[in-house]
Amino acid sequence: MAQSTEPFLQPWQFFLLGGMLAATATVIVATGQSPANIIILSLTVVSVSFVGLGAYRILSPLVTDQPDAPITIGGRTRVALEREKALVLRSLKELEFDFAMGKIAKADFDEMSGKLRARALGLMRQLDAGGGYREQIAKEVQTRLSQEPSIRLKADTTCNACGTDNDPDARFCKNCGHRVSTD
Ligand SMILES: [Zn+2]
């Protein structure tokens, strides 16, 4: 048997081991059955464990947080898109500079800058679309937090003594002078 370099069981080893244990248990439980029935039962249990392994493989990328894995947008990494965007924008600047210096004709400049602008816009759109749920959630949280102060301003300033509704920032009742501020 080859010596394993892994200190712990890998997920697939766990599923295989689980399947084998379950198969053994099945054989024990099914004692008294004919050999053919035991084999069929064992194969069923082993195949169920393989289904479990398949499910694990499909679900693990969804539940496992992998900070090292590059974020891909349309099969390309975000870093690659950012790099190309920077390159396109720099090319555009150089093109504008060359045109300003009179090195290239107006027609050529229009055509080339048009293509570069379209490419830059496409890349920016790809980057924006690939913002991901985390950024959307962060934005949502930020929006709610920024709304909180206005909710706080609506603190109860109704007078306990006479029941008059006072302004949100009132410290004393405008009707009877009773203290309504909570701070
Ligand atoms: Zn009052």
mmCIF file with all atom_site columns, C-alpha atoms and ligand atoms in Angstrom:
data_model
loop_
_atom_site.group_PDB
_atom_site.id
_atom_site.type_symbol
_atom_site.label_atom_id
_atom_site.label_alt_id
_atom_site.label_comp_id
_atom_site.label_asym_id
_atom_site.label_entity_id
_atom_site.label_seq_id
_atom_site.pdbx_PDB_ins_code
_atom_site.Cartn_x
_atom_site.Cartn_y
_atom_site.Cartn_z
_atom_site.occupancy
_atom_site.B_iso_or_equiv
_atom_site.pdbx_formal_charge
_atom_site.auth_seq_id
_atom_site.auth_comp_id
_atom_site.auth_asym_id
_atom_site.auth_atom_id
_atom_site.pdbx_PDB_model_num
ATOM   1   C  CA . MET A 1 1   ? 0.000   0.000   0.000   1.00 0.00 ? 1   MET A CA 1
ATOM   2   C  CA . ALA A 1 2   ? 1.399   3.392   -0.985  1.00 0.00 ? 2   ALA A CA 1
ATOM   3   C  CA . GLN A 1 3   ? 2.200   5.710   1.871   1.00 0.00 ? 3   GLN A CA 1
ATOM   4   C  CA . SER A 1 4   ? -0.116  8.681   1.998   1.00 0.00 ? 4   SER A CA 1
ATOM   5   C  CA . THR A 1 5   ? 1.381   12.130  2.303   1.00 0.00 ? 5   THR A CA 1
ATOM   6   C  CA . GLU A 1 6   ? -1.978  13.550  3.377   1.00 0.00 ? 6   GLU A CA 1
ATOM   7   C  CA . PRO A 1 7   ? -2.304  13.812  7.166   1.00 0.00 ? 7   PRO A CA 1
ATOM   8   C  CA . PHE A 1 8   ? -6.103  13.544  7.092   1.00 0.00 ? 8   PHE A CA 1
ATOM   9   C  CA . LEU A 1 9   ? -8.733  11.804  5.026   1.00 0.00 ? 9   LEU A CA 1
ATOM   10  C  CA . GLN A 1 10  ? -9.583  13.533  1.779   1.00 0.00 ? 10  GLN A CA 1
ATOM   11  C  CA . PRO A 1 11  ? -13.329 14.007  1.074   1.00 0.00 ? 11  PRO A CA 1
ATOM   12  C  CA . TRP A 1 12  ? -13.345 11.276  -1.587  1.00 0.00 ? 12  TRP A CA 1
ATOM   13  C  CA . GLN A 1 13  ? -11.554 8.905   0.787   1.00 0.00 ? 13  GLN A CA 1
ATOM   14  C  CA . PHE A 1 14  ? -14.176 9.665   3.405   1.00 0.00 ? 14  PHE A CA 1
ATOM   15  C  CA . PHE A 1 15  ? -16.993 8.830   1.015   1.00 0.00 ? 15  PHE A CA 1
ATOM   16  C  CA . LEU A 1 16  ? -15.283 5.648   -0.191  1.00 0.00 ? 16  LEU A CA 1
ATOM   17  C  CA . LEU A 1 17  ? -14.574 4.552   3.383   1.00 0.00 ? 17  LEU A CA 1
ATOM   18  C  CA . GLY A 1 18  ? -18.144 5.375   4.387   1.00 0.00 ? 18  GLY A CA 1
ATOM   19  C  CA . GLY A 1 19  ? -19.439 3.365   1.453   1.00 0.00 ? 19  GLY A CA 1
ATOM   20  C  CA . MET A 1 20  ? -17.269 0.381   2.343   1.00 0.00 ? 20  MET A CA 1
ATOM   21  C  CA . LEU A 1 21  ? -18.317 0.495   6.011   1.00 0.00 ? 21  LEU A CA 1
ATOM   22  C  CA . ALA A 1 22  ? -21.956 0.770   5.020   1.00 0.00 ? 22  ALA A CA 1
ATOM   23  C  CA . ALA A 1 23  ? -21.522 -2.150  2.622   1.00 0.00 ? 23  ALA A CA 1
ATOM   24  C  CA . THR A 1 24  ? -19.963 -4.255  5.386   1.00 0.00 ? 24  THR A CA 1
ATOM   25  C  CA . ALA A 1 25  ? -22.782 -3.287  7.753   1.00 0.00 ? 25  ALA A CA 1
ATOM   26  C  CA . THR A 1 26  ? -25.286 -4.244  5.101   1.00 0.00 ? 26  THR A CA 1
ATOM   27  C  CA . VAL A 1 27  ? -23.726 -7.677  4.756   1.00 0.00 ? 27  VAL A CA 1
ATOM   28  C  CA . ILE A 1 28  ? -23.905 -8.177  8.535   1.00 0.00 ? 28  ILE A CA 1
ATOM   29  C  CA . VAL A 1 29  ? -27.505 -6.977  8.757   1.00 0.00 ? 29  VAL A CA 1
ATOM   30  C  CA . ALA A 1 30  ? -28.481 -9.045  5.753   1.00 0.00 ? 30  ALA A CA 1
ATOM   31  C  CA . THR A 1 31  ? -27.045 -12.295 7.124   1.00 0.00 ? 31  THR A CA 1
ATOM   32  C  CA . GLY A 1 32  ? -29.343 -15.099 6.196   1.00 0.00 ? 32  GLY A CA 1
ATOM   33  C  CA . GLN A 1 33  ? -29.921 -13.648 2.745   1.00 0.00 ? 33  GLN A CA 1
ATOM   34  C  CA . SER A 1 34  ? -28.662 -15.451 -0.331  1.00 0.00 ? 34  SER A CA 1
ATOM   35  C  CA . PRO A 1 35  ? -25.146 -14.384 -1.551  1.00 0.00 ? 35  PRO A CA 1
ATOM   36  C  CA . ALA A 1 36  ? -26.633 -12.784 -4.674  1.00 0.00 ? 36  ALA A CA 1
ATOM   37  C  CA . ASN A 1 37  ? -28.936 -10.549 -2.609  1.00 0.00 ? 37  ASN A CA 1
ATOM   38  C  CA . ILE A 1 38  ? -26.038 -9.490  -0.353  1.00 0.00 ? 38  ILE A CA 1
ATOM   39  C  CA . ILE A 1 39  ? -23.929 -8.488  -3.384  1.00 0.00 ? 39  ILE A CA 1
ATOM   40  C  CA . ILE A 1 40  ? -26.804 -6.459  -4.878  1.00 0.00 ? 40  ILE A CA 1
ATOM   41  C  CA . LEU A 1 41  ? -27.442 -4.698  -1.557  1.00 0.00 ? 41  LEU A CA 1
ATOM   42  C  CA . SER A 1 42  ? -23.743 -3.938  -1.120  1.00 0.00 ? 42  SER A CA 1
ATOM   43  C  CA . LEU A 1 43  ? -23.435 -2.537  -4.646  1.00 0.00 ? 43  LEU A CA 1
ATOM   44  C  CA . THR A 1 44  ? -26.467 -0.339  -4.013  1.00 0.00 ? 44  THR A CA 1
ATOM   45  C  CA . VAL A 1 45  ? -24.936 1.097   -0.848  1.00 0.00 ? 45  VAL A CA 1
ATOM   46  C  CA . VAL A 1 46  ? -21.564 1.700   -2.562  1.00 0.00 ? 46  VAL A CA 1
ATOM   47  C  CA . SER A 1 47  ? -23.251 3.448   -5.495  1.00 0.00 ? 47  SER A CA 1
ATOM   48  C  CA . VAL A 1 48  ? -25.197 5.649   -3.067  1.00 0.00 ? 48  VAL A CA 1
ATOM   49  C  CA . SER A 1 49  ? -21.881 6.708   -1.508  1.00 0.00 ? 49  SER A CA 1
ATOM   50  C  CA . PHE A 1 50  ? -20.601 7.635   -4.979  1.00 0.00 ? 50  PHE A CA 1
ATOM   51  C  CA . VAL A 1 51  ? -23.693 9.762   -5.515  1.00 0.00 ? 51  VAL A CA 1
ATOM   52  C  CA . GLY A 1 52  ? -22.818 11.471  -2.222  1.00 0.00 ? 52  GLY A CA 1
ATOM   53  C  CA . LEU A 1 53  ? -19.286 12.077  -3.478  1.00 0.00 ? 53  LEU A CA 1
ATOM   54  C  CA . GLY A 1 54  ? -20.644 13.597  -6.685  1.00 0.00 ? 54  GLY A CA 1
ATOM   55  C  CA . ALA A 1 55  ? -22.930 15.879  -4.720  1.00 0.00 ? 55  ALA A CA 1
ATOM   56  C  CA . TYR A 1 56  ? -20.011 16.929  -2.534  1.00 0.00 ? 56  TYR A CA 1
ATOM   57  C  CA . ARG A 1 57  ? -17.899 17.795  -5.599  1.00 0.00 ? 57  ARG A CA 1
ATOM   58  C  CA . ILE A 1 58  ? -20.718 19.928  -7.023  1.00 0.00 ? 58  ILE A CA 1
ATOM   59  C  CA . LEU A 1 59  ? -21.588 21.695  -3.786  1.00 0.00 ? 59  LEU A CA 1
ATOM   60  C  CA . SER A 1 60  ? -18.155 22.192  -2.204  1.00 0.00 ? 60  SER A CA 1
ATOM   61  C  CA . PRO A 1 61  ? -17.196 25.206  -4.377  1.00 0.00 ? 61  PRO A CA 1
ATOM   62  C  CA . LEU A 1 62  ? -20.446 26.855  -3.280  1.00 0.00 ? 62  LEU A CA 1
ATOM   63  C  CA . VAL A 1 63  ? -19.980 26.325  0.432   1.00 0.00 ? 63  VAL A CA 1
ATOM   64  C  CA . THR A 1 64  ? -16.198 26.565  0.678   1.00 0.00 ? 64  THR A CA 1
ATOM   65  C  CA . ASP A 1 65  ? -14.717 30.011  1.007   1.00 0.00 ? 65  ASP A CA 1
ATOM   66  C  CA . GLN A 1 66  ? -11.652 30.088  -1.218  1.00 0.00 ? 66  GLN A CA 1
ATOM   67  C  CA . PRO A 1 67  ? -9.869  33.436  -0.874  1.00 0.00 ? 67  PRO A CA 1
ATOM   68  C  CA . ASP A 1 68  ? -6.956  32.200  -3.015  1.00 0.00 ? 68  ASP A CA 1
ATOM   69  C  CA . ALA A 1 69  ? -9.111  31.297  -5.990  1.00 0.00 ? 69  ALA A CA 1
ATOM   70  C  CA . PRO A 1 70  ? -9.096  34.108  -8.570  1.00 0.00 ? 70  PRO A CA 1
ATOM   71  C  CA . ILE A 1 71  ? -12.472 35.683  -9.278  1.00 0.00 ? 71  ILE A CA 1
ATOM   72  C  CA . THR A 1 72  ? -13.318 35.003  -12.899 1.00 0.00 ? 72  THR A CA 1
ATOM   73  C  CA . ILE A 1 73  ? -15.678 37.006  -15.102 1.00 0.00 ? 73  ILE A CA 1
ATOM   74  C  CA . GLY A 1 74  ? -16.676 35.267  -18.290 1.00 0.00 ? 74  GLY A CA 1
ATOM   75  C  CA . GLY A 1 75  ? -13.780 32.841  -17.905 1.00 0.00 ? 75  GLY A CA 1
ATOM   76  C  CA . ARG A 1 76  ? -11.206 35.592  -17.349 1.00 0.00 ? 76  ARG A CA 1
ATOM   77  C  CA . THR A 1 77  ? -9.790  36.774  -14.068 1.00 0.00 ? 77  THR A CA 1
ATOM   78  C  CA . ARG A 1 78  ? -10.723 40.188  -12.764 1.00 0.00 ? 78  ARG A CA 1
ATOM   79  C  CA . VAL A 1 79  ? -7.033  41.042  -12.620 1.00 0.00 ? 79  VAL A CA 1
ATOM   80  C  CA . ALA A 1 80  ? -6.643  40.277  -16.348 1.00 0.00 ? 80  ALA A CA 1
ATOM   81  C  CA . LEU A 1 81  ? -9.626  42.501  -17.182 1.00 0.00 ? 81  LEU A CA 1
ATOM   82  C  CA . GLU A 1 82  ? -8.296  45.333  -15.009 1.00 0.00 ? 82  GLU A CA 1
ATOM   83  C  CA . ARG A 1 83  ? -4.902  45.043  -16.687 1.00 0.00 ? 83  ARG A CA 1
ATOM   84  C  CA . GLU A 1 84  ? -6.398  45.200  -20.175 1.00 0.00 ? 84  GLU A CA 1
ATOM   85  C  CA . LYS A 1 85  ? -8.570  48.156  -19.199 1.00 0.00 ? 85  LYS A CA 1
ATOM   86  C  CA . ALA A 1 86  ? -5.492  50.035  -17.963 1.00 0.00 ? 86  ALA A CA 1
ATOM   87  C  CA . LEU A 1 87  ? -3.660  49.158  -21.198 1.00 0.00 ? 87  LEU A CA 1
ATOM   88  C  CA . VAL A 1 88  ? -6.539  50.331  -23.390 1.00 0.00 ? 88  VAL A CA 1
ATOM   89  C  CA . LEU A 1 89  ? -6.864  53.613  -21.473 1.00 0.00 ? 89  LEU A CA 1
ATOM   90  C  CA . ARG A 1 90  ? -3.120  54.233  -21.741 1.00 0.00 ? 90  ARG A CA 1
ATOM   91  C  CA . SER A 1 91  ? -3.206  53.530  -25.491 1.00 0.00 ? 91  SER A CA 1
ATOM   92  C  CA . LEU A 1 92  ? -6.056  56.011  -25.804 1.00 0.00 ? 92  LEU A CA 1
ATOM   93  C  CA . LYS A 1 93  ? -4.042  58.677  -23.991 1.00 0.00 ? 93  LYS A CA 1
ATOM   94  C  CA . GLU A 1 94  ? -1.008  58.058  -26.210 1.00 0.00 ? 94  GLU A CA 1
ATOM   95  C  CA . LEU A 1 95  ? -3.221  58.208  -29.289 1.00 0.00 ? 95  LEU A CA 1
ATOM   96  C  CA . GLU A 1 96  ? -4.680  61.549  -28.183 1.00 0.00 ? 96  GLU A CA 1
ATOM   97  C  CA . PHE A 1 97  ? -1.177  62.836  -27.511 1.00 0.00 ? 97  PHE A CA 1
ATOM   98  C  CA . ASP A 1 98  ? 0.037   61.724  -30.961 1.00 0.00 ? 98  ASP A CA 1
ATOM   99  C  CA . PHE A 1 99  ? -2.987  63.349  -32.590 1.00 0.00 ? 99  PHE A CA 1
ATOM   100 C  CA . ALA A 1 100 ? -2.374  66.576  -30.659 1.00 0.00 ? 100 ALA A CA 1
ATOM   101 C  CA . MET A 1 101 ? 1.246   66.521  -31.856 1.00 0.00 ? 101 MET A CA 1
ATOM   102 C  CA . GLY A 1 102 ? 0.037   66.143  -35.448 1.00 0.00 ? 102 GLY A CA 1
ATOM   103 C  CA . LYS A 1 103 ? 1.604   62.685  -35.867 1.00 0.00 ? 103 LYS A CA 1
ATOM   104 C  CA . ILE A 1 104 ? -1.587  61.003  -37.112 1.00 0.00 ? 104 ILE A CA 1
ATOM   105 C  CA . ALA A 1 105 ? -4.397  62.041  -39.439 1.00 0.00 ? 105 ALA A CA 1
ATOM   106 C  CA . LYS A 1 106 ? -7.862  62.952  -38.116 1.00 0.00 ? 106 LYS A CA 1
ATOM   107 C  CA . ALA A 1 107 ? -9.531  59.992  -39.892 1.00 0.00 ? 107 ALA A CA 1
ATOM   108 C  CA . ASP A 1 108 ? -7.071  57.508  -38.404 1.00 0.00 ? 108 ASP A CA 1
ATOM   109 C  CA . PHE A 1 109 ? -7.410  59.055  -34.968 1.00 0.00 ? 109 PHE A CA 1
ATOM   110 C  CA . ASP A 1 110 ? -11.223 58.896  -35.105 1.00 0.00 ? 110 ASP A CA 1
ATOM   111 C  CA . GLU A 1 111 ? -11.226 55.261  -36.153 1.00 0.00 ? 111 GLU A CA 1
ATOM   112 C  CA . MET A 1 112 ? -8.614  54.092  -33.637 1.00 0.00 ? 112 MET A CA 1
ATOM   113 C  CA . SER A 1 113 ? -9.916  56.101  -30.690 1.00 0.00 ? 113 SER A CA 1
ATOM   114 C  CA . GLY A 1 114 ? -13.443 54.857  -31.453 1.00 0.00 ? 114 GLY A CA 1
ATOM   115 C  CA . LYS A 1 115 ? -12.283 51.251  -31.259 1.00 0.00 ? 115 LYS A CA 1
ATOM   116 C  CA . LEU A 1 116 ? -10.296 51.841  -28.065 1.00 0.00 ? 116 LEU A CA 1
ATOM   117 C  CA . ARG A 1 117 ? -13.208 53.645  -26.389 1.00 0.00 ? 117 ARG A CA 1
ATOM   118 C  CA . ALA A 1 118 ? -15.594 50.809  -27.292 1.00 0.00 ? 118 ALA A CA 1
ATOM   119 C  CA . ARG A 1 119 ? -13.135 48.254  -25.909 1.00 0.00 ? 119 ARG A CA 1
ATOM   120 C  CA . ALA A 1 120 ? -12.649 50.221  -22.678 1.00 0.00 ? 120 ALA A CA 1
ATOM   121 C  CA . LEU A 1 121 ? -16.420 50.558  -22.229 1.00 0.00 ? 121 LEU A CA 1
ATOM   122 C  CA . GLY A 1 122 ? -16.898 46.827  -22.821 1.00 0.00 ? 122 GLY A CA 1
ATOM   123 C  CA . LEU A 1 123 ? -14.254 45.991  -20.226 1.00 0.00 ? 123 LEU A CA 1
ATOM   124 C  CA . MET A 1 124 ? -15.740 48.400  -17.681 1.00 0.00 ? 124 MET A CA 1
ATOM   125 C  CA . ARG A 1 125 ? -19.184 46.891  -18.219 1.00 0.00 ? 125 ARG A CA 1
ATOM   126 C  CA . GLN A 1 126 ? -17.754 43.383  -17.725 1.00 0.00 ? 126 GLN A CA 1
ATOM   127 C  CA . LEU A 1 127 ? -16.032 44.492  -14.527 1.00 0.00 ? 127 LEU A CA 1
ATOM   128 C  CA . ASP A 1 128 ? -19.199 46.156  -13.214 1.00 0.00 ? 128 ASP A CA 1
ATOM   129 C  CA . ALA A 1 129 ? -21.359 43.142  -14.044 1.00 0.00 ? 129 ALA A CA 1
ATOM   130 C  CA . GLY A 1 130 ? -18.897 40.892  -12.242 1.00 0.00 ? 130 GLY A CA 1
ATOM   131 C  CA . GLY A 1 131 ? -19.208 42.896  -9.044  1.00 0.00 ? 131 GLY A CA 1
ATOM   132 C  CA . GLY A 1 132 ? -20.635 39.861  -7.313  1.00 0.00 ? 132 GLY A CA 1
ATOM   133 C  CA . TYR A 1 133 ? -23.057 39.358  -4.471  1.00 0.00 ? 133 TYR A CA 1
ATOM   134 C  CA . ARG A 1 134 ? -20.600 40.353  -1.783  1.00 0.00 ? 134 ARG A CA 1
ATOM   135 C  CA . GLU A 1 135 ? -20.257 43.874  -3.188  1.00 0.00 ? 135 GLU A CA 1
ATOM   136 C  CA . GLN A 1 136 ? -24.016 44.116  -3.695  1.00 0.00 ? 136 GLN A CA 1
ATOM   137 C  CA . ILE A 1 137 ? -24.587 43.060  -0.092  1.00 0.00 ? 137 ILE A CA 1
ATOM   138 C  CA . ALA A 1 138 ? -21.960 45.540  1.105   1.00 0.00 ? 138 ALA A CA 1
ATOM   139 C  CA . LYS A 1 139 ? -23.725 48.314  -0.835  1.00 0.00 ? 139 LYS A CA 1
ATOM   140 C  CA . GLU A 1 140 ? -27.092 47.288  0.595   1.00 0.00 ? 140 GLU A CA 1
ATOM   141 C  CA . VAL A 1 141 ? -25.702 47.336  4.133   1.00 0.00 ? 141 VAL A CA 1
ATOM   142 C  CA . GLN A 1 142 ? -24.121 50.750  3.506   1.00 0.00 ? 142 GLN A CA 1
ATOM   143 C  CA . THR A 1 143 ? -27.442 52.108  2.235   1.00 0.00 ? 143 THR A CA 1
ATOM   144 C  CA . ARG A 1 144 ? -29.301 50.860  5.306   1.00 0.00 ? 144 ARG A CA 1
ATOM   145 C  CA . LEU A 1 145 ? -26.661 52.231  7.663   1.00 0.00 ? 145 LEU A CA 1
ATOM   146 C  CA . SER A 1 146 ? -26.824 55.653  6.025   1.00 0.00 ? 146 SER A CA 1
ATOM   147 C  CA . GLN A 1 147 ? -30.594 55.639  6.530   1.00 0.00 ? 147 GLN A CA 1
ATOM   148 C  CA . GLU A 1 148 ? -30.353 54.834  10.209  1.00 0.00 ? 148 GLU A CA 1
ATOM   149 C  CA . PRO A 1 149 ? -29.765 58.395  11.523  1.00 0.00 ? 149 PRO A CA 1
ATOM   150 C  CA . SER A 1 150 ? -33.083 59.589  10.053  1.00 0.00 ? 150 SER A CA 1
ATOM   151 C  CA . ILE A 1 151 ? -34.823 56.696  11.797  1.00 0.00 ? 151 ILE A CA 1
ATOM   152 C  CA . ARG A 1 152 ? -33.146 57.705  15.051  1.00 0.00 ? 152 ARG A CA 1
ATOM   153 C  CA . LEU A 1 153 ? -34.357 61.285  14.644  1.00 0.00 ? 153 LEU A CA 1
ATOM   154 C  CA . LYS A 1 154 ? -37.902 59.973  14.846  1.00 0.00 ? 154 LYS A CA 1
ATOM   155 C  CA . ALA A 1 155 ? -37.327 59.134  18.507  1.00 0.00 ? 155 ALA A CA 1
ATOM   156 C  CA . ASP A 1 156 ? -40.437 59.310  20.627  1.00 0.00 ? 156 ASP A CA 1
ATOM   157 C  CA . THR A 1 157 ? -40.818 62.906  21.853  1.00 0.00 ? 157 THR A CA 1
ATOM   158 C  CA . THR A 1 158 ? -44.478 62.561  22.739  1.00 0.00 ? 158 THR A CA 1
ATOM   159 C  CA . CYS A 1 159 ? -45.006 64.181  26.121  1.00 0.00 ? 159 CYS A CA 1
ATOM   160 C  CA . ASN A 1 160 ? -45.567 61.724  28.951  1.00 0.00 ? 160 ASN A CA 1
ATOM   161 C  CA . ALA A 1 161 ? -47.434 64.348  30.968  1.00 0.00 ? 161 ALA A CA 1
ATOM   162 C  CA . CYS A 1 162 ? -49.961 65.733  28.471  1.00 0.00 ? 162 CYS A CA 1
ATOM   163 C  CA . GLY A 1 163 ? -49.626 63.490  25.391  1.00 0.00 ? 163 GLY A CA 1
ATOM   164 C  CA . THR A 1 164 ? -48.640 66.297  22.987  1.00 0.00 ? 164 THR A CA 1
ATOM   165 C  CA . ASP A 1 165 ? -46.676 65.271  19.868  1.00 0.00 ? 165 ASP A CA 1
ATOM   166 C  CA . ASN A 1 166 ? -43.506 67.356  19.870  1.00 0.00 ? 166 ASN A CA 1
ATOM   167 C  CA . ASP A 1 167 ? -40.886 67.993  17.169  1.00 0.00 ? 167 ASP A CA 1
ATOM   168 C  CA . PRO A 1 168 ? -38.369 65.152  16.763  1.00 0.00 ? 168 PRO A CA 1
ATOM   169 C  CA . ASP A 1 169 ? -35.543 67.274  18.203  1.00 0.00 ? 169 ASP A CA 1
ATOM   170 C  CA . ALA A 1 170 ? -37.621 68.716  21.075  1.00 0.00 ? 170 ALA A CA 1
ATOM   171 C  CA . ARG A 1 171 ? -36.119 68.585  24.558  1.00 0.00 ? 171 ARG A CA 1
ATOM   172 C  CA . PHE A 1 172 ? -39.164 69.929  26.393  1.00 0.00 ? 172 PHE A CA 1
ATOM   173 C  CA . CYS A 1 173 ? -42.878 69.696  25.632  1.00 0.00 ? 173 CYS A CA 1
ATOM   174 C  CA . LYS A 1 174 ? -44.136 72.709  23.653  1.00 0.00 ? 174 LYS A CA 1
ATOM   175 C  CA . ASN A 1 175 ? -47.478 72.499  25.508  1.00 0.00 ? 175 ASN A CA 1
ATOM   176 C  CA . CYS A 1 176 ? -46.574 71.992  29.167  1.00 0.00 ? 176 CYS A CA 1
ATOM   177 C  CA . GLY A 1 177 ? -42.801 72.258  29.353  1.00 0.00 ? 177 GLY A CA 1
ATOM   178 C  CA . HIS A 1 178 ? -42.341 68.673  30.624  1.00 0.00 ? 178 HIS A CA 1
ATOM   179 C  CA . ARG A 1 179 ? -38.986 67.148  29.667  1.00 0.00 ? 179 ARG A CA 1
ATOM   180 C  CA . VAL A 1 180 ? -39.385 64.847  26.652  1.00 0.00 ? 180 VAL A CA 1
ATOM   181 C  CA . SER A 1 181 ? -35.757 64.439  25.523  1.00 0.00 ? 181 SER A CA 1
ATOM   182 C  CA . THR A 1 182 ? -34.318 61.018  26.267  1.00 0.00 ? 182 THR A CA 1
ATOM   183 C  CA . ASP A 1 183 ? -30.679 62.167  26.219  1.00 0.00 ? 183 ASP A CA 1
HETATM 184 ZN ZN . ZN  B 2 .   ? -46.644 68.122  27.701  1.00 0.00 ? 1   ZN  B ZN 1
#
